[in-house]
Amino acid sequence: MRVVVIDYNGGNLASAAQATRRAAQRRGIDADVIISRHEADIQNADRLILPGQGAFADCAKGLKEDGVQHILENATQKGTPFLGICVGMQLMAEYGLEHGRTEGLGWITGHVSRMVEPEQAGLRIPHMGWNNLDFTPGAHPLTEGLTPGDHGYFVHSYALHNGNPTESIATTQYGATVPAIVARGSRCGTQFHVEKSQDVGLTLLGNFLQWQPQP
Amino acid sequence: MLKLRVIPCLDVRDGRVVKGVNFVSLRDAGDPVEQAKLYDKAGADELTFLDITASSENRDTILDVVQRTAAEVYLPLTVGGGIRRCDDMRRLLLSGADKCAINSAAIRTPELINEAAERFGSQCVVVAIDARSNGKGGWEIYAKGGREPTGIDAVAWAEQMAERGAGEILLTSMDRDGTRSGFDLDLLKTVCDRVSVPIVASGGVGELSHFVDGAKVGASGLLAASVFHFGQFHVSDVKAALHNAGLPVRLNR
């Protein structure tokens, strides 16, 4: 299996790649995980991973450089499973409001804006640390092997708002219900850092590698 | 519910773990990668590496330590010590660090925090503050690993750093560090009350109750070094104590 971690202006690429290798190894999957932004690699990939760290606007700009966004759109349109992590997941939204309005990929419903409710509830921002994942067991292959209440490691001040409940796979609570895993078609994303969430993260990454989304 | 974070800290010099008692008389406590793996298994919520001699010698050894650790341990990793500019941060982040803790460089150039937050996002910008009581009910911050007084008020500094874009404050009480007499709760509470980003408390734990005290005055993370390295407490002891006190911790995955 060829897995490409998308190289663009942002993201802890090495950690995402390492965690993916370990997740594959745990499932006995022979995975060749590379970090690349080249069209041929992305087109030929069996799985695509977009990590994310930093501001929405900067990351969106990074995606546009060298036409990476266009290449990704083509590759995922033909059904290559895609996973966005943190800002990588946020970039899947229609638009983001961090450092001005920036268009997203438009792959999931909703927009990304600052988390206001936690602040109003007196909670600290960023939402930083381990928080529970709430989901219906058995409802989606990505959560297989996980138990509601398992923890993911979150670090973010912005979140997906006005999403479509049918695209919400898991949520967490932080002064409001916050999307934690989203999916539409063969594209999915996690707000928490799967590559930093120990066994829970590796389980989800393994599920992603074995995911056979219905076209 | 968001959980409190229990954070073992590894003070690293020349690629080896050491722990300073009141910032002097270092004792060797092993290989950082092996230690990190142990803490990962033990249920640590994050790890912090402080490169205590980074500003003067062998600065690149930490990159290798971070890289080797990130390849073995799937936990958030904060690295501090000797970070002078955004490019230093970038090299650490590319090596596998998730957050960078900046101390003296922020005192020299406060704008560095704005620049770093803009470039990498607030979530990976930690400002480390070494504070000491000024004997008049306030606290002064010190630069260069606690060697250089600055005349700057610690609470105002923490506020300014958060405003400039720091996503977290790592607050060390120099008066308490290495004494095992507990966090400086006055300092910790004052900063927690005035600053809205997460605060990690550091410096002084010697009893399990000290972790509970720090959490109760508002710390989001509780950092300790010696009590873990020398086996006085297991991470799970700390979590059990917090849990028994009714505080939210991650007890299993």
Short mmCIF file of C-alpha atoms in Angstrom, two decimals:
data_model
loop_
_atom_site.label_atom_id
_atom_site.label_comp_id
_atom_site.label_asym_id
_atom_site.label_seq_id
_atom_site.Cartn_x
_atom_site.Cartn_y
_atom_site.Cartn_z
CA MET A 1 0.00 0.00 0.00
CA ARG A 2 1.30 3.42 -0.96
CA VAL A 3 0.55 6.15 1.58
CA VAL A 4 1.45 9.75 0.83
CA VAL A 5 1.68 12.32 3.60
CA ILE A 6 1.12 15.59 1.77
CA ASP A 7 4.05 17.96 2.04
CA TYR A 8 2.87 21.56 2.14
CA ASN A 9 3.57 24.65 4.15
CA GLY A 10 2.59 23.38 7.55
CA GLY A 11 2.25 20.32 9.64
CA ASN A 12 4.35 17.95 11.64
CA LEU A 13 4.91 15.70 8.67
CA ALA A 14 7.48 13.40 10.23
CA SER A 15 5.27 12.47 13.17
CA ALA A 16 2.27 11.74 10.96
CA ALA A 17 4.41 9.53 8.72
CA GLN A 18 5.99 7.68 11.65
CA ALA A 19 2.65 7.04 13.33
CA THR A 20 1.20 5.77 10.04
CA ARG A 21 4.10 3.35 9.62
CA ARG A 22 3.57 2.05 13.15
CA ALA A 23 -0.20 1.74 12.61
CA ALA A 24 0.40 -0.25 9.42
CA GLN A 25 2.91 -2.48 11.16
CA ARG A 26 0.40 -3.22 13.95
CA ARG A 27 -2.14 -4.40 11.36
CA GLY A 28 0.37 -6.36 9.35
CA ILE A 29 -0.09 -4.00 6.40
CA ASP A 30 2.88 -3.61 4.09
CA ALA A 31 2.80 0.17 3.72
CA ASP A 32 5.22 2.41 1.92
CA VAL A 33 4.73 5.78 3.64
CA ILE A 34 6.33 8.75 1.95
CA ILE A 35 6.20 12.53 2.38
CA SER A 36 5.63 14.19 -0.97
CA ARG A 37 3.92 16.93 -2.94
CA HIS A 38 4.58 15.47 -6.37
CA GLU A 39 1.63 14.86 -8.65
CA ALA A 40 2.69 11.34 -9.66
CA ASP A 41 3.04 10.24 -6.02
CA ILE A 42 -0.34 11.69 -5.07
CA GLN A 43 -2.10 10.26 -8.13
CA ASN A 44 -0.68 6.79 -7.48
CA ALA A 45 -1.31 6.77 -3.73
CA ASP A 46 -3.69 4.31 -2.07
CA ARG A 47 -4.15 6.59 0.91
CA LEU A 48 -3.60 10.34 1.32
CA ILE A 49 -2.92 12.08 4.63
CA LEU A 50 -2.91 15.84 5.15
CA PRO A 51 -1.48 16.80 8.54
CA GLY A 52 -1.93 20.30 9.77
CA GLN A 53 -0.36 22.72 12.15
CA GLY A 54 -0.61 26.46 12.06
CA ALA A 55 -3.15 28.93 10.81
CA PHE A 56 -5.92 28.05 8.34
CA ALA A 57 -5.02 30.86 5.94
CA ASP A 58 -1.31 29.96 5.81
CA CYS A 59 -2.04 26.27 5.33
CA ALA A 60 -4.63 26.98 2.62
CA LYS A 61 -2.04 29.12 0.86
CA GLY A 62 0.51 26.31 1.15
CA LEU A 63 -1.96 23.92 -0.47
CA LYS A 64 -2.42 26.19 -3.46
CA GLU A 65 1.30 26.39 -4.18
CA ASP A 66 2.45 24.15 -7.02
CA GLY A 67 -1.21 23.22 -7.56
CA VAL A 68 -1.21 20.69 -4.70
CA GLN A 69 -4.88 21.43 -4.00
CA HIS A 70 -5.87 20.68 -7.57
CA ILE A 71 -3.89 17.43 -7.59
CA LEU A 72 -5.54 16.40 -4.31
CA GLU A 73 -8.98 17.18 -5.66
CA ASN A 74 -8.35 15.00 -8.69
CA ALA A 75 -6.93 12.12 -6.68
CA THR A 76 -9.71 12.09 -4.08
CA GLN A 77 -12.43 12.53 -6.70
CA LYS A 78 -11.53 9.13 -8.08
CA GLY A 79 -12.01 7.74 -4.57
CA THR A 80 -8.57 7.57 -2.94
CA PRO A 81 -9.30 7.64 0.80
CA PHE A 82 -8.16 10.90 2.38
CA LEU A 83 -7.48 11.78 6.03
CA GLY A 84 -7.00 15.36 7.22
CA ILE A 85 -5.53 15.88 10.68
CA CYS A 86 -6.23 18.98 12.81
CA VAL A 87 -5.86 21.96 10.47
CA GLY A 88 -5.73 19.35 7.70
CA MET A 89 -9.28 18.40 8.70
CA GLN A 90 -10.33 22.03 9.04
CA LEU A 91 -9.12 22.70 5.49
CA MET A 92 -11.81 20.26 4.28
CA ALA A 93 -14.48 22.81 5.31
CA GLU A 94 -16.11 25.37 3.02
CA TYR A 95 -14.12 28.29 4.38
CA GLY A 96 -12.10 29.42 7.39
CA LEU A 97 -12.11 32.67 9.35
CA GLU A 98 -8.63 32.54 10.91
CA HIS A 99 -6.66 35.62 9.79
CA GLY A 100 -9.49 36.69 7.43
CA ARG A 101 -11.81 34.64 5.26
CA THR A 102 -10.10 31.92 3.24
CA GLU A 103 -11.74 29.34 1.00
CA GLY A 104 -11.33 25.72 2.09
CA LEU A 105 -11.59 22.54 0.03
CA GLY A 106 -15.37 22.38 0.46
CA TRP A 107 -15.33 18.63 1.10
CA ILE A 108 -17.37 18.80 4.28
CA THR A 109 -20.22 21.06 5.32
CA GLY A 110 -19.49 24.01 7.58
CA HIS A 111 -16.88 26.65 8.23
CA VAL A 112 -13.99 27.04 10.63
CA SER A 113 -14.13 29.83 13.19
CA ARG A 114 -12.88 30.59 16.67
CA MET A 115 -14.36 28.59 19.52
CA VAL A 116 -16.46 31.17 21.33
CA GLU A 117 -18.60 29.05 23.68
CA PRO A 118 -15.69 27.63 25.71
CA GLU A 119 -14.39 31.16 26.31
CA GLN A 120 -17.86 32.26 27.42
CA ALA A 121 -17.96 29.26 29.74
CA GLY A 122 -14.66 30.38 31.30
CA LEU A 123 -12.64 27.60 29.70
CA ARG A 124 -9.11 28.17 28.45
CA ILE A 125 -8.28 28.58 24.79
CA PRO A 126 -6.53 26.80 23.07
CA HIS A 127 -8.47 23.62 23.83
CA MET A 128 -5.30 21.72 24.66
CA GLY A 129 -4.99 18.20 25.97
CA TRP A 130 -6.77 14.86 26.16
CA ASN A 131 -10.52 14.87 25.75
CA ASN A 132 -13.12 12.13 25.31
CA LEU A 133 -14.44 10.97 21.96
CA ASP A 134 -18.23 10.56 21.85
CA PHE A 135 -19.67 8.38 19.10
CA THR A 136 -22.11 5.57 18.43
CA PRO A 137 -20.23 2.26 18.42
CA GLY A 138 -20.47 0.43 15.13
CA ALA A 139 -21.77 3.46 13.25
CA HIS A 140 -18.60 4.00 11.21
CA PRO A 141 -15.62 1.78 10.31
CA LEU A 142 -13.18 4.52 11.39
CA THR A 143 -14.13 4.06 15.06
CA GLU A 144 -13.85 0.27 15.03
CA GLY A 145 -11.91 -0.98 18.04
CA LEU A 146 -12.46 2.27 19.90
CA THR A 147 -14.77 2.73 22.87
CA PRO A 148 -16.84 5.86 23.48
CA GLY A 149 -14.95 7.84 26.11
CA ASP A 150 -11.52 6.99 24.71
CA HIS A 151 -9.27 10.05 24.62
CA GLY A 152 -7.79 11.97 21.71
CA TYR A 153 -5.16 14.70 22.01
CA PHE A 154 -6.60 18.06 20.92
CA VAL A 155 -4.80 21.36 20.34
CA HIS A 156 -6.88 24.04 18.66
CA SER A 157 -8.54 27.43 19.10
CA TYR A 158 -10.68 27.17 15.96
CA ALA A 159 -13.24 24.49 15.18
CA LEU A 160 -15.71 23.39 12.54
CA HIS A 161 -19.08 25.11 12.94
CA ASN A 162 -22.46 24.60 11.25
CA GLY A 163 -21.46 21.13 10.13
CA ASN A 164 -23.85 18.50 8.83
CA PRO A 165 -24.74 15.94 11.55
CA THR A 166 -24.65 13.14 8.98
CA GLU A 167 -20.97 13.94 8.35
CA SER A 168 -20.13 13.90 12.06
CA ILE A 169 -18.59 10.59 13.15
CA ALA A 170 -17.43 11.61 16.63
CA THR A 171 -17.55 14.71 18.80
CA THR A 172 -16.02 15.95 22.02
CA GLN A 173 -17.26 18.34 24.69
CA TYR A 174 -15.51 21.62 25.41
CA GLY A 175 -18.01 24.29 26.41
CA ALA A 176 -19.98 23.07 23.38
CA THR A 177 -20.17 19.98 21.18
CA VAL A 178 -17.01 20.07 19.08
CA PRO A 179 -16.53 17.95 15.93
CA ALA A 180 -13.76 15.39 16.51
CA ILE A 181 -14.07 13.07 13.49
CA VAL A 182 -15.87 13.96 10.26
CA ALA A 183 -16.34 12.06 7.02
CA ARG A 184 -18.12 12.39 3.70
CA GLY A 185 -17.62 9.77 1.03
CA SER A 186 -14.00 8.67 0.97
CA ARG A 187 -12.73 11.82 2.71
CA CYS A 188 -12.41 11.99 6.47
CA GLY A 189 -10.70 14.15 9.06
CA THR A 190 -9.89 14.30 12.74
CA GLN A 191 -9.70 17.48 14.80
CA PHE A 192 -7.47 15.72 17.32
CA HIS A 193 -3.93 14.63 16.56
CA VAL A 194 -4.12 10.91 15.74
CA GLU A 195 -0.34 10.86 15.43
CA LYS A 196 -0.05 12.01 19.06
CA SER A 197 -2.89 10.05 20.62
CA GLN A 198 -1.02 6.90 21.55
CA ASP A 199 -3.02 3.68 21.11
CA VAL A 200 -6.28 5.47 20.25
CA GLY A 201 -4.57 7.38 17.44
CA LEU A 202 -2.79 4.32 16.07
CA THR A 203 -6.07 2.37 16.12
CA LEU A 204 -7.82 5.07 14.13
CA LEU A 205 -4.92 5.33 11.68
CA GLY A 206 -5.05 1.55 11.22
CA ASN A 207 -8.80 1.78 10.56
CA PHE A 208 -8.14 4.47 7.96
CA LEU A 209 -5.59 2.27 6.20
CA GLN A 210 -8.12 -0.59 6.05
CA TRP A 211 -11.11 1.65 5.28
CA GLN A 212 -12.99 0.70 2.09
CA PRO A 213 -15.37 3.63 1.67
CA GLN A 214 -18.39 3.09 -0.55
CA PRO A 215 -18.12 5.29 -3.64
CA MET B 1 -14.21 16.43 29.60
CA LEU B 2 -10.75 17.87 29.10
CA LYS B 3 -8.25 16.18 31.40
CA LEU B 4 -5.43 17.58 33.50
CA ARG B 5 -2.07 16.79 31.99
CA VAL B 6 0.67 15.08 33.97
CA ILE B 7 3.94 15.98 32.27
CA PRO B 8 7.29 14.42 33.10
CA CYS B 9 10.10 16.80 32.21
CA LEU B 10 13.45 15.60 31.02
CA ASP B 11 16.28 18.08 31.43
CA VAL B 12 18.68 17.17 28.67
CA ARG B 13 22.35 18.09 28.38
CA ASP B 14 24.51 16.81 25.56
CA GLY B 15 21.86 14.21 24.75
CA ARG B 16 21.63 12.86 28.31
CA VAL B 17 18.94 13.38 30.93
CA VAL B 18 19.92 15.36 33.99
CA LYS B 19 17.95 17.24 36.60
CA GLY B 20 19.15 20.39 38.21
CA VAL B 21 18.44 21.00 41.86
CA ASN B 22 17.96 24.75 42.15
CA PHE B 23 19.55 24.91 38.69
CA VAL B 24 22.93 23.60 39.86
CA SER B 25 24.47 20.26 40.97
CA LEU B 26 23.28 18.06 38.11
CA ARG B 27 22.64 14.36 38.52
CA ASP B 28 22.53 11.98 35.55
CA ALA B 29 19.32 10.03 35.09
CA GLY B 30 19.79 8.23 31.80
CA ASP B 31 19.02 8.18 28.13
CA PRO B 32 16.18 10.52 27.09
CA VAL B 33 14.66 8.20 24.48
CA GLU B 34 14.54 5.24 26.88
CA GLN B 35 13.04 7.50 29.55
CA ALA B 36 10.46 8.82 27.09
CA LYS B 37 9.40 5.27 26.20
CA LEU B 38 8.97 4.42 29.87
CA TYR B 39 6.85 7.52 30.48
CA ASP B 40 4.78 6.76 27.39
CA LYS B 41 3.98 3.31 28.77
CA ALA B 42 3.39 4.76 32.23
CA GLY B 43 0.53 6.92 30.97
CA ALA B 44 2.17 10.34 30.79
CA ASP B 45 -0.04 12.85 28.99
CA GLU B 46 2.81 14.78 27.40
CA LEU B 47 6.57 14.96 27.61
CA THR B 48 8.80 18.00 27.90
CA PHE B 49 12.48 18.16 27.03
CA LEU B 50 14.39 21.13 28.33
CA ASP B 51 17.80 21.44 26.70
CA ILE B 52 19.60 23.13 29.56
CA THR B 53 22.88 23.88 27.87
CA ALA B 54 21.56 24.49 24.40
CA SER B 55 22.50 28.14 24.33
CA SER B 56 26.18 27.50 24.85
CA GLU B 57 27.23 24.12 23.45
CA ASN B 58 26.23 21.09 21.40
CA ARG B 59 22.93 22.59 20.37
CA ASP B 60 22.11 20.11 17.64
CA THR B 61 22.21 17.06 19.92
CA ILE B 62 18.63 17.86 20.95
CA LEU B 63 17.42 17.55 17.36
CA ASP B 64 18.66 13.98 17.28
CA VAL B 65 17.06 13.23 20.66
CA VAL B 66 13.73 14.68 19.48
CA GLN B 67 13.87 12.77 16.22
CA ARG B 68 14.63 9.46 17.91
CA THR B 69 11.93 10.06 20.51
CA ALA B 70 9.25 11.02 17.98
CA ALA B 71 9.98 7.80 16.10
CA GLU B 72 9.21 5.71 19.19
CA VAL B 73 6.64 7.63 21.19
CA TYR B 74 3.26 8.88 19.93
CA LEU B 75 2.76 11.51 22.59
CA PRO B 76 2.87 15.31 22.41
CA LEU B 77 6.40 16.55 22.87
CA THR B 78 7.43 20.02 24.02
CA VAL B 79 11.03 21.11 23.59
CA GLY B 80 12.66 24.16 25.15
CA GLY B 81 16.11 25.61 25.62
CA GLY B 82 18.23 27.73 23.35
CA ILE B 83 15.50 28.70 20.90
CA ARG B 84 16.49 32.10 19.52
CA ARG B 85 14.55 32.52 16.32
CA CYS B 86 11.75 31.04 14.27
CA ASP B 87 14.16 28.92 12.26
CA ASP B 88 15.26 27.14 15.47
CA MET B 89 11.60 26.35 16.10
CA ARG B 90 11.13 25.10 12.58
CA ARG B 91 14.03 22.68 12.92
CA LEU B 92 12.59 21.31 16.17
CA LEU B 93 9.08 21.00 14.72
CA LEU B 94 10.44 19.20 11.67
CA SER B 95 12.37 16.85 13.97
CA GLY B 96 9.09 15.85 15.60
CA ALA B 97 8.50 18.37 18.40
CA ASP B 98 4.89 19.54 18.77
CA LYS B 99 5.49 22.61 20.88
CA CYS B 100 8.49 24.84 21.46
CA ALA B 101 9.12 26.56 24.78
CA ILE B 102 10.77 29.96 24.45
CA ASN B 103 12.25 31.80 27.41
CA SER B 104 15.24 34.17 27.14
CA ALA B 105 14.69 34.95 23.46
CA ALA B 106 11.19 36.24 24.24
CA ILE B 107 12.66 38.52 26.91
CA ARG B 108 15.23 39.83 24.44
CA THR B 109 12.75 40.12 21.57
CA PRO B 110 9.09 39.91 22.61
CA GLU B 111 8.01 40.27 18.95
CA LEU B 112 9.45 36.79 18.35
CA ILE B 113 6.28 35.40 19.96
CA ASN B 114 4.03 37.25 17.51
CA GLU B 115 6.15 36.05 14.62
CA ALA B 116 6.21 32.44 15.84
CA ALA B 117 2.45 32.37 16.50
CA GLU B 118 1.74 33.75 13.06
CA ARG B 119 4.10 31.36 11.33
CA PHE B 120 3.45 28.13 13.22
CA GLY B 121 0.22 28.82 15.12
CA SER B 122 -0.22 29.61 18.81
CA GLN B 123 -0.72 25.93 19.60
CA CYS B 124 2.99 25.23 19.29
CA VAL B 125 4.28 28.37 20.99
CA VAL B 126 4.93 27.91 24.69
CA VAL B 127 6.50 30.71 26.70
CA ALA B 128 8.57 29.41 29.59
CA ILE B 129 8.81 31.76 32.54
CA ASP B 130 11.29 31.44 35.39
CA ALA B 131 9.92 33.55 38.22
CA ARG B 132 11.29 34.38 41.65
CA SER B 133 9.63 36.24 44.50
CA ASN B 134 10.74 39.86 44.73
CA GLY B 135 10.08 39.90 48.47
CA LYS B 136 7.39 42.54 48.01
CA GLY B 137 4.45 40.29 47.20
CA GLY B 138 5.30 40.08 43.48
CA TRP B 139 7.52 38.00 41.24
CA GLU B 140 10.34 38.89 38.86
CA ILE B 141 11.27 36.90 35.78
CA TYR B 142 14.82 35.73 35.14
CA ALA B 143 16.54 35.05 31.85
CA LYS B 144 19.27 32.62 30.82
CA GLY B 145 18.20 29.62 32.87
CA GLY B 146 17.55 31.69 35.97
CA ARG B 147 20.92 33.41 35.99
CA GLU B 148 19.93 36.89 34.88
CA PRO B 149 17.39 39.12 36.68
CA THR B 150 15.32 41.26 34.33
CA GLY B 151 13.25 43.56 36.56
CA ILE B 152 10.14 42.40 34.66
CA ASP B 153 6.99 41.54 36.62
CA ALA B 154 6.08 37.90 36.05
CA VAL B 155 2.31 38.30 35.97
CA ALA B 156 2.37 41.22 33.54
CA TRP B 157 4.85 39.27 31.43
CA ALA B 158 2.61 36.20 31.27
CA GLU B 159 -0.29 38.43 30.18
CA GLN B 160 1.81 40.10 27.51
CA MET B 161 3.06 36.77 26.16
CA ALA B 162 -0.47 35.40 25.87
CA GLU B 163 -1.54 38.59 24.08
CA ARG B 164 1.34 38.24 21.66
CA GLY B 165 0.24 34.74 20.75
CA ALA B 166 1.68 32.23 23.21
CA GLY B 167 -0.65 29.22 23.34
CA GLU B 168 0.58 28.06 26.72
CA ILE B 169 2.66 29.32 29.64
CA LEU B 170 5.16 27.03 31.37
CA LEU B 171 5.53 28.67 34.75
CA THR B 172 8.48 27.68 36.93
CA SER B 173 8.96 28.96 40.45
CA MET B 174 12.70 29.36 40.95
CA ASP B 175 12.15 29.63 44.70
CA ARG B 176 10.58 26.19 44.77
CA ASP B 177 12.41 24.35 41.98
CA GLY B 178 14.26 21.38 43.44
CA THR B 179 13.02 22.02 46.98
CA ARG B 180 10.18 19.46 46.96
CA SER B 181 8.09 21.83 49.06
CA GLY B 182 5.26 22.23 46.51
CA PHE B 183 4.40 24.69 43.74
CA ASP B 184 4.39 28.39 44.60
CA LEU B 185 0.60 28.47 44.75
CA ASP B 186 0.32 32.26 45.12
CA LEU B 187 2.31 32.76 41.93
CA LEU B 188 0.46 29.99 40.11
CA LYS B 189 -3.01 31.15 41.13
CA THR B 190 -2.26 34.77 40.28
CA VAL B 191 -1.07 33.87 36.77
CA CYS B 192 -3.93 31.37 36.21
CA ASP B 193 -6.48 34.01 37.19
CA ARG B 194 -5.01 36.66 34.92
CA VAL B 195 -4.18 34.67 31.79
CA SER B 196 -6.67 32.66 29.72
CA VAL B 197 -4.29 30.29 27.91
CA PRO B 198 -3.41 26.98 29.60
CA ILE B 199 -0.80 27.23 32.36
CA VAL B 200 1.62 24.39 33.11
CA ALA B 201 2.89 24.52 36.69
CA SER B 202 6.50 23.63 37.36
CA GLY B 203 8.98 23.71 40.18
CA GLY B 204 8.79 22.21 43.61
CA VAL B 205 6.65 19.07 43.76
CA GLY B 206 7.72 16.58 46.39
CA GLU B 207 4.41 15.09 47.54
CA LEU B 208 1.38 13.77 45.66
CA SER B 209 -0.76 16.41 47.35
CA HIS B 210 1.32 19.10 45.65
CA PHE B 211 -0.02 18.04 42.25
CA VAL B 212 -3.57 18.28 43.59
CA ASP B 213 -2.85 21.75 45.03
CA GLY B 214 -1.54 22.97 41.67
CA ALA B 215 -4.57 21.68 39.79
CA LYS B 216 -6.96 23.23 42.29
CA VAL B 217 -5.61 26.75 41.76
CA GLY B 218 -6.08 26.43 38.01
CA ALA B 219 -3.09 24.76 36.34
CA SER B 220 -3.95 22.78 33.19
CA GLY B 221 -0.72 20.84 33.24
CA LEU B 222 1.49 19.64 36.10
CA LEU B 223 5.14 19.21 35.30
CA ALA B 224 7.75 17.44 37.38
CA ALA B 225 11.15 15.89 36.86
CA SER B 226 13.03 14.45 39.83
CA VAL B 227 10.07 12.80 41.56
CA PHE B 228 9.56 10.74 38.42
CA HIS B 229 13.17 10.10 37.40
CA PHE B 230 14.30 8.86 40.74
CA GLY B 231 11.25 6.68 41.16
CA GLN B 232 9.65 8.51 44.06
CA PHE B 233 6.34 8.51 42.21
CA HIS B 234 4.94 6.67 39.22
CA VAL B 235 2.81 8.70 36.81
CA SER B 236 -0.13 6.50 37.81
CA ASP B 237 0.34 7.50 41.49
CA VAL B 238 -0.09 11.12 40.51
CA LYS B 239 -3.15 10.38 38.42
CA ALA B 240 -4.72 8.33 41.21
CA ALA B 241 -4.14 11.18 43.66
CA LEU B 242 -5.74 13.69 41.28
CA HIS B 243 -8.62 11.33 40.57
CA ASN B 244 -9.21 10.70 44.27
CA ALA B 245 -9.35 14.45 44.78
CA GLY B 246 -12.21 14.60 42.25
CA LEU B 247 -10.09 16.11 39.47
CA PRO B 248 -10.36 14.97 35.81
CA VAL B 249 -7.51 12.74 34.61
CA ARG B 250 -7.01 10.24 31.80
CA LEU B 251 -6.82 6.92 33.63
CA ASN B 252 -6.93 4.66 30.60
CA ARG B 253 -6.82 5.27 26.89
#
